Each structure stands twice: as C-alpha cells, then as structure tokens.
mmCIF file of C-alpha atoms (C1' of nucleotides) in Angstrom:
data_model
loop_
_atom_site.group_PDB
_atom_site.id
_atom_site.type_symbol
_atom_site.label_atom_id
_atom_site.label_comp_id
_atom_site.label_asym_id
_atom_site.label_seq_id
_atom_site.Cartn_x
_atom_site.Cartn_y
_atom_site.Cartn_z
ATOM 1 C CA MET A 1172 0.002 0.008 -0.019
ATOM 2 C CA THR A 1173 2.620 2.593 1.014
ATOM 3 C CA LYS A 1174 4.338 2.549 -2.125
ATOM 4 C CA THR A 1175 7.635 4.407 -1.904
ATOM 5 C CA LEU A 1176 8.606 3.939 -5.534
ATOM 6 C CA ASP A 1177 11.802 5.807 -5.978
ATOM 7 C CA GLN A 1178 13.210 7.112 -9.292
ATOM 8 C CA THR A 1179 14.931 3.720 -10.121
ATOM 9 C CA ASP A 1180 11.615 1.933 -9.603
ATOM 10 C CA ARG A 1181 9.846 4.363 -11.794
ATOM 11 C CA ARG A 1182 12.272 3.943 -14.497
ATOM 12 C CA ILE A 1183 12.227 0.256 -14.382
ATOM 13 C CA LEU A 1184 8.438 0.440 -14.781
ATOM 14 C CA THR A 1185 8.540 2.685 -17.591
ATOM 15 C CA ILE A 1186 10.878 0.503 -19.410
ATOM 16 C CA LEU A 1187 9.019 -2.675 -18.679
ATOM 17 C CA GLN A 1188 5.827 -1.239 -20.050
ATOM 18 C CA GLN A 1189 7.469 -1.041 -23.393
ATOM 19 C CA ASP A 1190 9.482 -4.197 -23.250
ATOM 20 C CA ALA A 1191 9.046 -6.950 -20.577
ATOM 21 C CA ARG A 1192 11.665 -9.218 -22.024
ATOM 22 C CA LEU A 1193 14.669 -7.161 -20.958
ATOM 23 C CA SER A 1194 17.050 -8.982 -18.695
ATOM 24 C CA ALA A 1195 18.022 -7.515 -15.350
ATOM 25 C CA ASP A 1196 21.397 -6.896 -16.796
ATOM 26 C CA ALA A 1197 19.842 -4.760 -19.583
ATOM 27 C CA LEU A 1198 17.734 -2.970 -17.053
ATOM 28 C CA ALA A 1199 20.649 -2.371 -14.712
ATOM 29 C CA GLU A 1200 22.557 -0.696 -17.533
ATOM 30 C CA ARG A 1201 19.639 1.621 -18.526
ATOM 31 C CA VAL A 1202 18.630 2.708 -14.935
ATOM 32 C CA GLY A 1203 22.194 2.859 -13.597
ATOM 33 C CA ALA A 1204 21.989 0.281 -10.890
ATOM 34 C CA SER A 1205 23.407 -3.215 -10.269
ATOM 35 C CA ARG A 1206 21.791 -6.432 -11.392
ATOM 36 C CA SER A 1207 21.092 -7.586 -7.935
ATOM 37 C CA SER A 1208 19.481 -4.297 -6.991
ATOM 38 C CA ILE A 1209 17.348 -4.535 -9.966
ATOM 39 C CA GLN A 1210 16.260 -8.146 -9.220
ATOM 40 C CA ARG A 1211 15.236 -7.260 -5.585
ATOM 41 C CA ARG A 1212 13.225 -4.443 -7.039
ATOM 42 C CA LEU A 1213 11.500 -6.646 -9.558
ATOM 43 C CA LYS A 1214 10.665 -9.209 -6.977
ATOM 44 C CA ARG A 1215 9.047 -6.429 -4.800
ATOM 45 C CA LEU A 1216 7.290 -4.830 -7.678
ATOM 46 C CA ASN A 1217 5.818 -8.233 -8.620
ATOM 47 C CA GLU A 1218 4.818 -9.248 -5.144
ATOM 48 C CA THR A 1219 3.180 -5.992 -4.232
ATOM 49 C CA GLY A 1220 1.364 -6.161 -7.660
ATOM 50 C CA VAL A 1221 2.606 -2.966 -8.984
ATOM 51 C CA ILE A 1222 3.611 -5.159 -11.928
ATOM 52 C CA ALA A 1223 0.307 -7.037 -12.228
ATOM 53 C CA LYS A 1224 1.294 -9.183 -14.981
ATOM 54 C CA GLU A 1225 3.330 -9.667 -18.091
ATOM 55 C CA VAL A 1226 1.577 -10.383 -21.273
ATOM 56 C CA ALA A 1227 2.190 -10.836 -25.023
ATOM 57 C CA GLN A 1228 0.656 -8.173 -27.198
ATOM 58 C CA ILE A 1229 -0.749 -9.897 -30.405
ATOM 59 C CA ASP A 1230 -1.312 -8.171 -33.740
ATOM 60 C CA PRO A 1231 -5.026 -8.668 -34.310
ATOM 61 C CA GLU A 1232 -4.847 -8.494 -37.938
ATOM 62 C CA GLN A 1233 -2.437 -11.372 -38.177
ATOM 63 C CA VAL A 1234 -4.552 -13.893 -36.165
ATOM 64 C CA ASP A 1235 -8.056 -13.223 -37.674
ATOM 65 C CA ASP A 1236 -9.433 -10.329 -39.302
ATOM 66 C CA GLN A 1237 -10.825 -8.781 -36.260
ATOM 67 C CA MET A 1238 -12.875 -5.555 -36.164
ATOM 68 C CA THR A 1239 -12.850 -3.221 -33.208
ATOM 69 C CA PHE A 1240 -15.942 -1.291 -31.955
ATOM 70 C CA VAL A 1241 -16.524 1.416 -29.375
ATOM 71 C CA VAL A 1242 -19.806 1.005 -27.687
ATOM 72 C CA GLU A 1243 -21.677 3.338 -25.560
ATOM 73 C CA VAL A 1244 -24.258 1.644 -23.171
ATOM 74 C CA GLU A 1245 -26.954 3.324 -21.170
ATOM 75 C CA LEU A 1246 -28.628 1.309 -18.639
ATOM 76 C CA GLU A 1247 -32.366 1.673 -17.694
ATOM 77 C CA ARG A 1248 -31.820 2.071 -14.107
ATOM 78 C CA GLU A 1249 -28.730 2.612 -12.173
ATOM 79 C CA ARG A 1250 -29.398 0.266 -9.362
ATOM 80 C CA VAL A 1251 -26.246 -1.075 -7.666
ATOM 81 C CA ASP A 1252 -27.059 -4.635 -8.068
ATOM 82 C CA LEU A 1253 -27.782 -4.142 -11.682
ATOM 83 C CA LEU A 1254 -24.702 -2.246 -12.150
ATOM 84 C CA ASP A 1255 -22.675 -5.051 -10.662
ATOM 85 C CA GLU A 1256 -24.618 -7.635 -12.781
ATOM 86 C CA PHE A 1257 -23.621 -5.801 -15.935
ATOM 87 C CA LYS A 1258 -19.992 -5.396 -14.918
ATOM 88 C CA ARG A 1259 -19.847 -9.143 -14.138
ATOM 89 C CA SER A 1260 -21.377 -10.019 -17.558
ATOM 90 C CA MET A 1261 -18.757 -7.712 -19.219
ATOM 91 C CA MET A 1262 -15.901 -9.369 -17.458
ATOM 92 C CA ALA A 1263 -16.999 -12.768 -18.608
ATOM 93 C CA LEU A 1264 -17.180 -11.969 -22.233
ATOM 94 C CA ASP A 1265 -14.004 -12.545 -24.300
ATOM 95 C CA GLU A 1266 -15.072 -10.169 -27.023
ATOM 96 C CA VAL A 1267 -15.354 -7.308 -24.526
ATOM 97 C CA GLN A 1268 -11.665 -6.271 -24.367
ATOM 98 C CA GLN A 1269 -12.305 -3.218 -22.187
ATOM 99 C CA CYS A 1270 -15.157 -1.752 -20.102
ATOM 100 C CA TYR A 1271 -15.327 1.461 -18.322
ATOM 101 C CA TYR A 1272 -18.020 2.585 -16.070
ATOM 102 C CA VAL A 1273 -18.325 6.399 -16.739
ATOM 103 C CA THR A 1274 -19.916 9.722 -15.925
ATOM 104 C CA GLY A 1275 -21.944 11.443 -18.467
ATOM 105 C CA GLN A 1276 -24.831 10.528 -20.633
ATOM 106 C CA ALA A 1277 -23.488 6.974 -21.183
ATOM 107 C CA ASP A 1278 -23.020 4.692 -18.231
ATOM 108 C CA PHE A 1279 -20.394 2.341 -19.797
ATOM 109 C CA VAL A 1280 -17.963 2.712 -22.588
ATOM 110 C CA LEU A 1281 -16.797 -0.660 -24.176
ATOM 111 C CA ILE A 1282 -14.180 -1.679 -26.549
ATOM 112 C CA VAL A 1283 -15.333 -4.782 -28.264
ATOM 113 C CA LEU A 1284 -13.659 -7.088 -30.868
ATOM 114 C CA ALA A 1285 -15.483 -9.259 -33.412
ATOM 115 C CA LYS A 1286 -14.670 -11.080 -36.493
ATOM 116 C CA ASP A 1287 -17.232 -9.122 -38.635
ATOM 117 C CA MET A 1288 -20.362 -6.981 -38.466
ATOM 118 C CA LYS A 1289 -22.450 -10.200 -38.545
ATOM 119 C CA ASP A 1290 -20.494 -11.525 -35.482
ATOM 120 C CA TYR A 1291 -20.897 -8.148 -33.713
ATOM 121 C CA ASP A 1292 -24.547 -8.037 -34.548
ATOM 122 C CA ARG A 1293 -25.013 -11.378 -33.066
ATOM 123 C CA LEU A 1294 -23.198 -10.513 -29.874
ATOM 124 C CA THR A 1295 -25.131 -7.235 -29.468
ATOM 125 C CA ARG A 1296 -28.552 -9.029 -29.850
ATOM 126 C CA GLN A 1297 -27.547 -11.531 -27.352
ATOM 127 C CA VAL A 1298 -26.131 -9.137 -24.842
ATOM 128 C CA PHE A 1299 -27.839 -5.795 -25.180
ATOM 129 C CA VAL A 1300 -30.939 -6.238 -27.209
ATOM 130 C CA GLU A 1301 -32.349 -9.076 -25.123
ATOM 131 C CA ASN A 1302 -31.527 -7.288 -21.972
ATOM 132 C CA PRO A 1303 -34.416 -5.140 -20.663
ATOM 133 C CA ASN A 1304 -32.081 -3.224 -18.334
ATOM 134 C CA ILE A 1305 -30.340 -1.508 -21.205
ATOM 135 C CA ARG A 1306 -32.016 1.542 -22.426
ATOM 136 C CA ARG A 1307 -29.807 2.123 -25.521
ATOM 137 C CA PHE A 1308 -26.399 1.421 -27.056
ATOM 138 C CA ALA A 1309 -24.560 3.225 -29.656
ATOM 139 C CA THR A 1310 -21.785 1.659 -31.843
ATOM 140 C CA SER A 1311 -18.850 3.293 -33.458
ATOM 141 C CA VAL A 1312 -16.707 1.202 -35.819
ATOM 142 C CA VAL A 1313 -12.965 1.609 -35.531
ATOM 143 C CA VAL A 1314 -11.522 2.376 -38.799
ATOM 144 C CA ASP A 1315 -8.077 2.864 -37.564
ATOM 145 C CA ARG A 1316 -6.544 1.628 -34.349
ATOM 146 C CA VAL A 1317 -4.122 4.651 -34.143
ATOM 147 C CA LYS A 1318 -2.830 3.735 -30.727
ATOM 148 C CA ALA A 1319 -3.594 1.034 -28.453
ATOM 149 C CA SER A 1320 -1.747 0.297 -25.234
ATOM 150 C CA LEU A 1321 -2.324 0.044 -21.505
ATOM 151 C CA ARG A 1322 0.689 2.136 -20.781
ATOM 152 C CA VAL A 1323 0.589 4.270 -17.685
ATOM 153 C CA PRO A 1324 2.596 7.361 -17.767
ATOM 154 C CA ILE A 1325 5.104 7.481 -14.972
ATOM 155 C CA THR A 1326 6.839 10.623 -14.187
ATOM 156 C CA ASP A 1327 10.249 10.194 -12.325
ATOM 157 C CA MET B 1430 2.052 -12.596 -44.295
ATOM 158 C CA THR B 1431 -0.926 -14.393 -43.188
ATOM 159 C CA LYS B 1432 0.724 -17.557 -41.854
ATOM 160 C CA THR B 1433 -1.695 -20.354 -41.175
ATOM 161 C CA LEU B 1434 -1.798 -20.598 -37.516
ATOM 162 C CA ASP B 1435 -2.779 -23.932 -36.350
ATOM 163 C CA GLN B 1436 -4.427 -24.985 -33.346
ATOM 164 C CA THR B 1437 -1.226 -25.173 -31.368
ATOM 165 C CA ASP B 1438 -0.149 -21.753 -32.358
ATOM 166 C CA ARG B 1439 -3.543 -20.408 -31.472
ATOM 167 C CA ARG B 1440 -3.406 -21.934 -27.881
ATOM 168 C CA ILE B 1441 -0.024 -20.577 -27.347
ATOM 169 C CA LEU B 1442 -1.069 -17.170 -28.244
ATOM 170 C CA THR B 1443 -4.156 -17.529 -25.992
ATOM 171 C CA ILE B 1444 -2.111 -18.392 -22.998
ATOM 172 C CA LEU B 1445 0.633 -15.937 -23.687
ATOM 173 C CA GLN B 1446 -1.882 -13.189 -23.745
ATOM 174 C CA GLN B 1447 -2.642 -13.897 -20.179
ATOM 175 C CA ASP B 1448 0.881 -14.783 -18.954
ATOM 176 C CA ALA B 1449 4.096 -14.261 -20.995
ATOM 177 C CA ARG B 1450 6.318 -15.388 -18.346
ATOM 178 C CA LEU B 1451 5.646 -19.046 -18.846
ATOM 179 C CA SER B 1452 8.671 -21.117 -19.943
ATOM 180 C CA ALA B 1453 8.733 -23.115 -23.036
ATOM 181 C CA ASP B 1454 8.522 -26.308 -20.995
ATOM 182 C CA ALA B 1455 5.261 -25.056 -19.100
ATOM 183 C CA LEU B 1456 3.762 -23.970 -22.553
ATOM 184 C CA ALA B 1457 4.704 -27.453 -23.974
ATOM 185 C CA GLU B 1458 2.854 -29.246 -21.247
ATOM 186 C CA ARG B 1459 -0.220 -27.027 -21.662
ATOM 187 C CA VAL B 1460 -0.685 -27.208 -25.368
ATOM 188 C CA GLY B 1461 0.547 -30.805 -25.705
ATOM 189 C CA ALA B 1462 3.728 -30.423 -27.699
ATOM 190 C CA SER B 1463 7.468 -30.718 -27.227
ATOM 191 C CA ARG B 1464 9.712 -28.058 -26.120
ATOM 192 C CA SER B 1465 11.399 -27.762 -29.281
ATOM 193 C CA SER B 1466 8.350 -27.484 -31.202
ATOM 194 C CA ILE B 1467 7.160 -24.711 -28.910
ATOM 195 C CA GLN B 1468 10.445 -22.847 -29.280
ATOM 196 C CA ARG B 1469 10.399 -23.083 -33.007
ATOM 197 C CA ARG B 1470 6.795 -21.718 -33.045
ATOM 198 C CA LEU B 1471 7.625 -18.917 -30.604
ATOM 199 C CA LYS B 1472 10.568 -17.871 -32.795
ATOM 200 C CA ARG B 1473 8.363 -17.871 -35.858
ATOM 201 C CA LEU B 1474 5.618 -16.016 -34.096
ATOM 202 C CA ASN B 1475 7.991 -13.403 -32.833
ATOM 203 C CA GLU B 1476 9.710 -12.962 -36.121
ATOM 204 C CA THR B 1477 6.455 -12.591 -38.154
ATOM 205 C CA GLY B 1478 5.066 -10.069 -35.711
ATOM 206 C CA VAL B 1479 2.147 -12.075 -34.640
ATOM 207 C CA ILE B 1480 3.503 -11.654 -31.198
ATOM 208 C CA ALA B 1481 4.264 -7.865 -31.404
ATOM 209 C CA LYS B 1482 5.752 -7.343 -28.047
ATOM 210 C CA GLU B 1483 5.789 -8.334 -24.484
ATOM 211 C CA VAL B 1484 4.868 -5.847 -21.906
ATOM 212 C CA ALA B 1485 4.418 -5.420 -18.218
ATOM 213 C CA GLN B 1486 0.925 -4.336 -16.999
ATOM 214 C CA ILE B 1487 1.217 -1.782 -14.235
ATOM 215 C CA ASP B 1488 -1.527 -1.213 -11.736
ATOM 216 C CA PRO B 1489 -2.176 2.469 -12.306
ATOM 217 C CA GLU B 1490 -3.451 3.105 -8.718
ATOM 218 C CA GLN B 1491 -0.189 1.842 -7.111
ATOM 219 C CA VAL B 1492 2.021 4.135 -9.181
ATOM 220 C CA ASP B 1493 0.171 7.474 -8.958
ATOM 221 C CA ASP B 1494 -3.344 8.256 -8.439
ATOM 222 C CA GLN B 1495 -4.259 8.160 -12.073
ATOM 223 C CA MET B 1496 -7.591 9.087 -13.530
ATOM 224 C CA THR B 1497 -8.917 7.786 -16.626
ATOM 225 C CA PHE B 1498 -10.939 9.664 -19.323
ATOM 226 C CA VAL B 1499 -12.838 8.759 -22.246
ATOM 227 C CA VAL B 1500 -12.762 11.540 -24.844
ATOM 228 C CA GLU B 1501 -14.625 11.928 -28.037
ATOM 229 C CA VAL B 1502 -13.178 14.257 -30.643
ATOM 230 C CA GLU B 1503 -14.763 15.642 -33.599
ATOM 231 C CA LEU B 1504 -12.534 17.491 -36.163
ATOM 232 C CA GLU B 1505 -13.589 20.578 -37.982
ATOM 233 C CA ARG B 1506 -12.725 19.224 -41.349
ATOM 234 C CA GLU B 1507 -11.820 15.624 -42.348
ATOM 235 C CA ARG B 1508 -9.015 16.304 -44.634
ATOM 236 C CA VAL B 1509 -6.425 13.553 -44.928
ATOM 237 C CA ASP B 1510 -3.450 15.689 -44.034
ATOM 238 C CA LEU B 1511 -5.220 17.063 -41.017
ATOM 239 C CA LEU B 1512 -6.254 13.628 -39.974
ATOM 240 C CA ASP B 1513 -2.711 12.389 -40.220
ATOM 241 C CA GLU B 1514 -1.416 15.231 -38.189
ATOM 242 C CA PHE B 1515 -3.950 14.574 -35.394
ATOM 243 C CA LYS B 1516 -3.024 10.891 -35.337
ATOM 244 C CA ARG B 1517 0.618 11.769 -35.049
ATOM 245 C CA SER B 1518 -0.026 14.248 -32.290
ATOM 246 C CA MET B 1519 -1.951 11.608 -30.402
ATOM 247 C CA MET B 1520 0.946 8.998 -30.921
ATOM 248 C CA ALA B 1521 3.203 11.419 -29.411
ATOM 249 C CA LEU B 1522 1.365 12.181 -26.188
ATOM 250 C CA ASP B 1523 2.136 9.827 -23.285
ATOM 251 C CA GLU B 1524 -1.109 10.678 -21.633
ATOM 252 C CA VAL B 1525 -2.991 9.272 -24.581
ATOM 253 C CA GLN B 1526 -3.180 5.613 -23.920
ATOM 254 C CA GLN B 1527 -5.337 4.712 -26.826
ATOM 255 C CA CYS B 1528 -6.772 6.456 -29.888
ATOM 256 C CA TYR B 1529 -9.209 5.204 -32.239
ATOM 257 C CA TYR B 1530 -10.412 6.660 -35.462
ATOM 258 C CA VAL B 1531 -14.086 5.821 -35.807
ATOM 259 C CA THR B 1532 -17.207 6.143 -37.687
ATOM 260 C CA GLY B 1533 -20.160 8.037 -36.422
ATOM 261 C CA GLN B 1534 -20.631 11.396 -35.062
ATOM 262 C CA ALA B 1535 -17.240 11.568 -33.315
ATOM 263 C CA ASP B 1536 -14.007 11.237 -35.434
ATOM 264 C CA PHE B 1537 -11.806 9.862 -32.571
ATOM 265 C CA VAL B 1538 -12.234 8.139 -29.361
ATOM 266 C CA LEU B 1539 -9.361 8.452 -26.860
ATOM 267 C CA ILE B 1540 -8.485 6.869 -23.575
ATOM 268 C CA VAL B 1541 -6.580 9.478 -21.652
ATOM 269 C CA LEU B 1542 -4.658 9.079 -18.249
ATOM 270 C CA ALA B 1543 -4.009 12.150 -16.099
ATOM 271 C CA LYS B 1544 -3.180 12.637 -12.450
ATOM 272 C CA ASP B 1545 -6.317 14.775 -11.580
ATOM 273 C CA MET B 1546 -8.833 17.028 -13.169
ATOM 274 C CA LYS B 1547 -6.423 19.989 -13.103
ATOM 275 C CA ASP B 1548 -3.944 18.027 -15.008
ATOM 276 C CA TYR B 1549 -6.478 16.784 -17.507
ATOM 277 C CA ASP B 1550 -7.837 20.247 -17.940
ATOM 278 C CA ARG B 1551 -4.155 21.585 -18.712
ATOM 279 C CA LEU B 1552 -3.704 18.796 -21.208
ATOM 280 C CA THR B 1553 -7.094 19.459 -23.052
ATOM 281 C CA ARG B 1554 -6.405 23.215 -23.265
ATOM 282 C CA GLN B 1555 -3.086 22.493 -24.817
ATOM 283 C CA VAL B 1556 -4.075 19.859 -27.291
ATOM 284 C CA PHE B 1557 -7.835 20.521 -28.076
ATOM 285 C CA VAL B 1558 -8.856 24.050 -27.102
ATOM 286 C CA GLU B 1559 -5.862 25.878 -28.873
ATOM 287 C CA ASN B 1560 -6.355 23.601 -31.900
ATOM 288 C CA PRO B 1561 -8.526 25.337 -34.475
ATOM 289 C CA ASN B 1562 -9.100 22.144 -36.306
ATOM 290 C CA ILE B 1563 -11.049 20.617 -33.513
ATOM 291 C CA ARG B 1564 -14.753 21.439 -33.444
ATOM 292 C CA ARG B 1565 -15.647 19.882 -30.173
ATOM 293 C CA PHE B 1566 -14.560 17.248 -27.684
ATOM 294 C CA ALA B 1567 -16.589 15.528 -25.020
ATOM 295 C CA THR B 1568 -15.158 14.042 -21.836
ATOM 296 C CA SER B 1569 -16.431 11.150 -19.663
ATOM 297 C CA VAL B 1570 -14.574 10.499 -16.441
ATOM 298 C CA VAL B 1571 -13.946 6.782 -15.725
ATOM 299 C CA VAL B 1572 -15.458 5.872 -12.379
ATOM 300 C CA ASP B 1573 -14.559 2.190 -12.564
ATOM 301 C CA ARG B 1574 -12.026 0.574 -14.829
ATOM 302 C CA VAL B 1575 -14.087 -2.578 -14.964
ATOM 303 C CA LYS B 1576 -11.919 -4.341 -17.446
ATOM 304 C CA ALA B 1577 -8.914 -3.182 -19.220
ATOM 305 C CA SER B 1578 -6.919 -5.494 -21.439
ATOM 306 C CA LEU B 1579 -5.726 -5.661 -24.999
ATOM 307 C CA ARG B 1580 -6.509 -9.277 -25.289
ATOM 308 C CA VAL B 1581 -7.444 -10.484 -28.718
ATOM 309 C CA PRO B 1582 -9.969 -13.395 -28.578
ATOM 310 C CA ILE B 1583 -8.547 -16.411 -30.503
ATOM 311 C CA THR B 1584 -10.782 -19.310 -31.466
ATOM 312 C CA ASP B 1585 -8.969 -22.485 -31.871
ATOM 313 C "C1'" DA C 1177 7.496 -29.792 -44.629
ATOM 314 C "C1'" DG C 1178 7.197 -30.124 -39.329
ATOM 315 C "C1'" DT C 1179 7.740 -33.019 -35.086
ATOM 316 C "C1'" DG C 1180 9.979 -35.022 -30.705
ATOM 317 C "C1'" DA C 1181 14.204 -36.199 -28.255
ATOM 318 C "C1'" DA C 1182 18.626 -35.357 -26.785
ATOM 319 C "C1'" DA C 1183 22.550 -32.625 -26.073
ATOM 320 C "C1'" DC C 1184 25.371 -28.632 -26.498
ATOM 321 C "C1'" DG C 1185 27.075 -24.023 -24.232
ATOM 322 C "C1'" DC C 1186 25.512 -19.908 -22.623
ATOM 323 C "C1'" DT C 1187 22.919 -16.465 -20.138
ATOM 324 C "C1'" DA C 1188 19.872 -15.346 -16.447
ATOM 325 C "C1'" DA C 1189 17.562 -15.952 -12.124
ATOM 326 C "C1'" DT C 1190 17.731 -17.364 -7.383
ATOM 327 C "C1'" DG C 1191 18.941 -17.457 -2.729
ATOM 328 C "C1'" DG C 1192 22.653 -17.157 0.859
ATOM 329 C "C1'" DC C 1193 26.419 -14.480 2.136
ATOM 330 C "C1'" DG D 102 27.190 -5.822 -4.159
ATOM 331 C "C1'" DC D 103 29.269 -10.692 -4.842
ATOM 332 C "C1'" DC D 104 29.316 -15.605 -5.476
ATOM 333 C "C1'" DA D 105 27.738 -20.471 -6.434
ATOM 334 C "C1'" DT D 106 23.944 -23.052 -7.833
ATOM 335 C "C1'" DT D 107 20.135 -24.026 -10.538
ATOM 336 C "C1'" DA D 108 16.949 -23.035 -14.288
ATOM 337 C "C1'" DG D 109 15.867 -21.804 -18.765
ATOM 338 C "C1'" DC D 110 16.975 -20.503 -23.435
ATOM 339 C "C1'" DG D 111 18.684 -20.953 -28.100
ATOM 340 C "C1'" DT D 112 20.550 -23.927 -30.942
ATOM 341 C "C1'" DT D 113 21.833 -28.048 -33.567
ATOM 342 C "C1'" DT D 114 21.476 -32.874 -34.800
ATOM 343 C "C1'" DC D 115 18.929 -36.834 -35.953
ATOM 344 C "C1'" DA D 116 15.429 -40.193 -36.782
ATOM 345 C "C1'" DC D 117 10.745 -40.369 -37.943
ATOM 346 C "C1'" DT D 118 6.529 -39.567 -40.741
#
DNA sequence: AGTGAAACGCTAATGGC
DNA sequence: GCCATTAGCGTTTCACT
C-alpha cells in the first residue's frame, strides 16, 4: 500500500511497459543500478502487484481479421445490483476487451472485438437487445486503431 | 504474411496473452507439444510479428493516483493531412493511452490518463482548445475501470 | 514440410553471504 | 554488491513420418 517507488523503480516500470523481455542486466545498465538491486526491486514490484502481470501483445490482424468497436451503453436504471450484474457479464465476455463505467450521458464505454459485422450483430443481440435493463447502446466502428496500449505514464 | 496458424499456435497465443512469463516447458505441457516445437513456433511467431511485443501491465493506482478519461473528438474538417497530423500528435502524447479513428458523429475516441482534473484540464487546453481544427470534444470520467486488457480473442 | 528427443554451451535468475 | 547453484533458453543434430 505505502508505495515508496523511487526514481529507479519508476524508470524500471516505464521501461518494462514497453518491453518486458529485457534482462535484469539490460535494465541495470539503463537505469544505472546493479543487477542484484534490479532483481530485488523486480521481486518487490511483482509481489506487491505494482507489476500486475506480463502479457504478450498480439497483432489482431495477423490472427483473424478482427474488427474493433467502441460501444456506449446506457442502462435503464442505475441500481447497484444491476450495475454489478452488468459489470460481471462484461468481465465474462471474451469479445469485450475493455469496459469502463463512466460519468456523463452513457453509463459504460466498451471496446469490443468481433470477426465481422455479422458476428458483432449477433453479440449485441444476445447481450444488449435481449437485456431489458439496457435503455440504448451506440456503436462506433473503429476504422484505424491509431494507438492501443495500456501504458501508464510514470513521471520520475 | 498471413501464416496459417494452427491450433497449437492459437493455444500458445491465447496463453501468452494472459501470462507471457511461462517457460517453453510449461507451454509445452499445456498445449501438448514438445519443447523444441514450442520454441520453433515462438521464434516464428515473434519474427513474423504475430507476437508484437511483451509488456508489463502496471496497476495504475499503485503508481500514482491516475484518473482515466474517455474523450470523443470531432474535427472541423476531415482532410487527410489534418487527420494524419492529429493521429501523429496523439501518438506522441504519453497521456493518450489509446486512440481510435471511428465512424459516427465523433471522429476519434481516446482513452486518456491524467493525475487529476487539473492535469487533465491543462492537457485538453493545450491539445484541443488551442487547436482550430477541433470542432468539439466531450469528456467522460471513468469511475470504474471494470476491465482493461488488449486481449484478442482467438478461437481454436 | 514439421515433429520430438537429446544434447550442447550460454545466459539469466535465485538465494545465501 | 558478490558468489555459487540452478533453471531456462537458443540452437543443432538426428530419426521419424
């Protein structure tokens, strides 16, 4: 909880967000510390959950022709139990890459992946249209995935 | 370009999207192949760019108290050179975690991180308000980051 | 063509000092 | 920060199919 992340920690995190395959030696050189120091820090950063996980980023176009959609969802009533139920259903759907509960006219903003429009249509019918708790949803089709990361800016 | 990814490749990709730290031995066991086969596949998947990179996912709350914003941006005129200029400026901004060029009333949807409202306000003044090419932008504040990944669903 | 098994040297990570 | 041990990696070779 009490995260005293010093400058070295922050530099490590900045680097690992771009490339998690770097060895402790390479990191040591870049941030100006010894390898053992780096490894102790890495262990701590992993154990405390600052580094949540390391994942491979896949090029969507090379796997299947995947389309991306931005979806705004407005619920009928904002009851806590219904909100939670909606959140849980979004968590469970592989096609929903991201889900944000937001202020403003919409209640949720989603990033959704699907193979094609037909596939997307099938998904929305299943998840939104047949859900009486959803007042409306608006879809934007992503033409260009200009930038897509989960990178957190870290000032050191 | 489009390699035929077989079932084993797809399983590997699915697993690595959740945890890129697994050893070739561990992968071999999970997908039912030998270590050498896995390593040959990994090499190919990396060289062809199917696996674009491996990155560490940081818990934003443990680094700084970061707020997340969803921003819709509408440009004044959709001239190709102006679109490209806007895309480039988004690429360059660390605070812009994601940027999608979309169909619909908005031209772009952004996911933006900032320390607080003041910080966000400063950013928008700089990037949007003082840009004559931007007709309007609408901000939603993220209350709950329900789900945030870049995971591409891979059916095998 | 790709697979699985074995073996090579090397680099990197781990835990104790 | 250093050292010794262990683990994992990258590669090659070979027989198989």
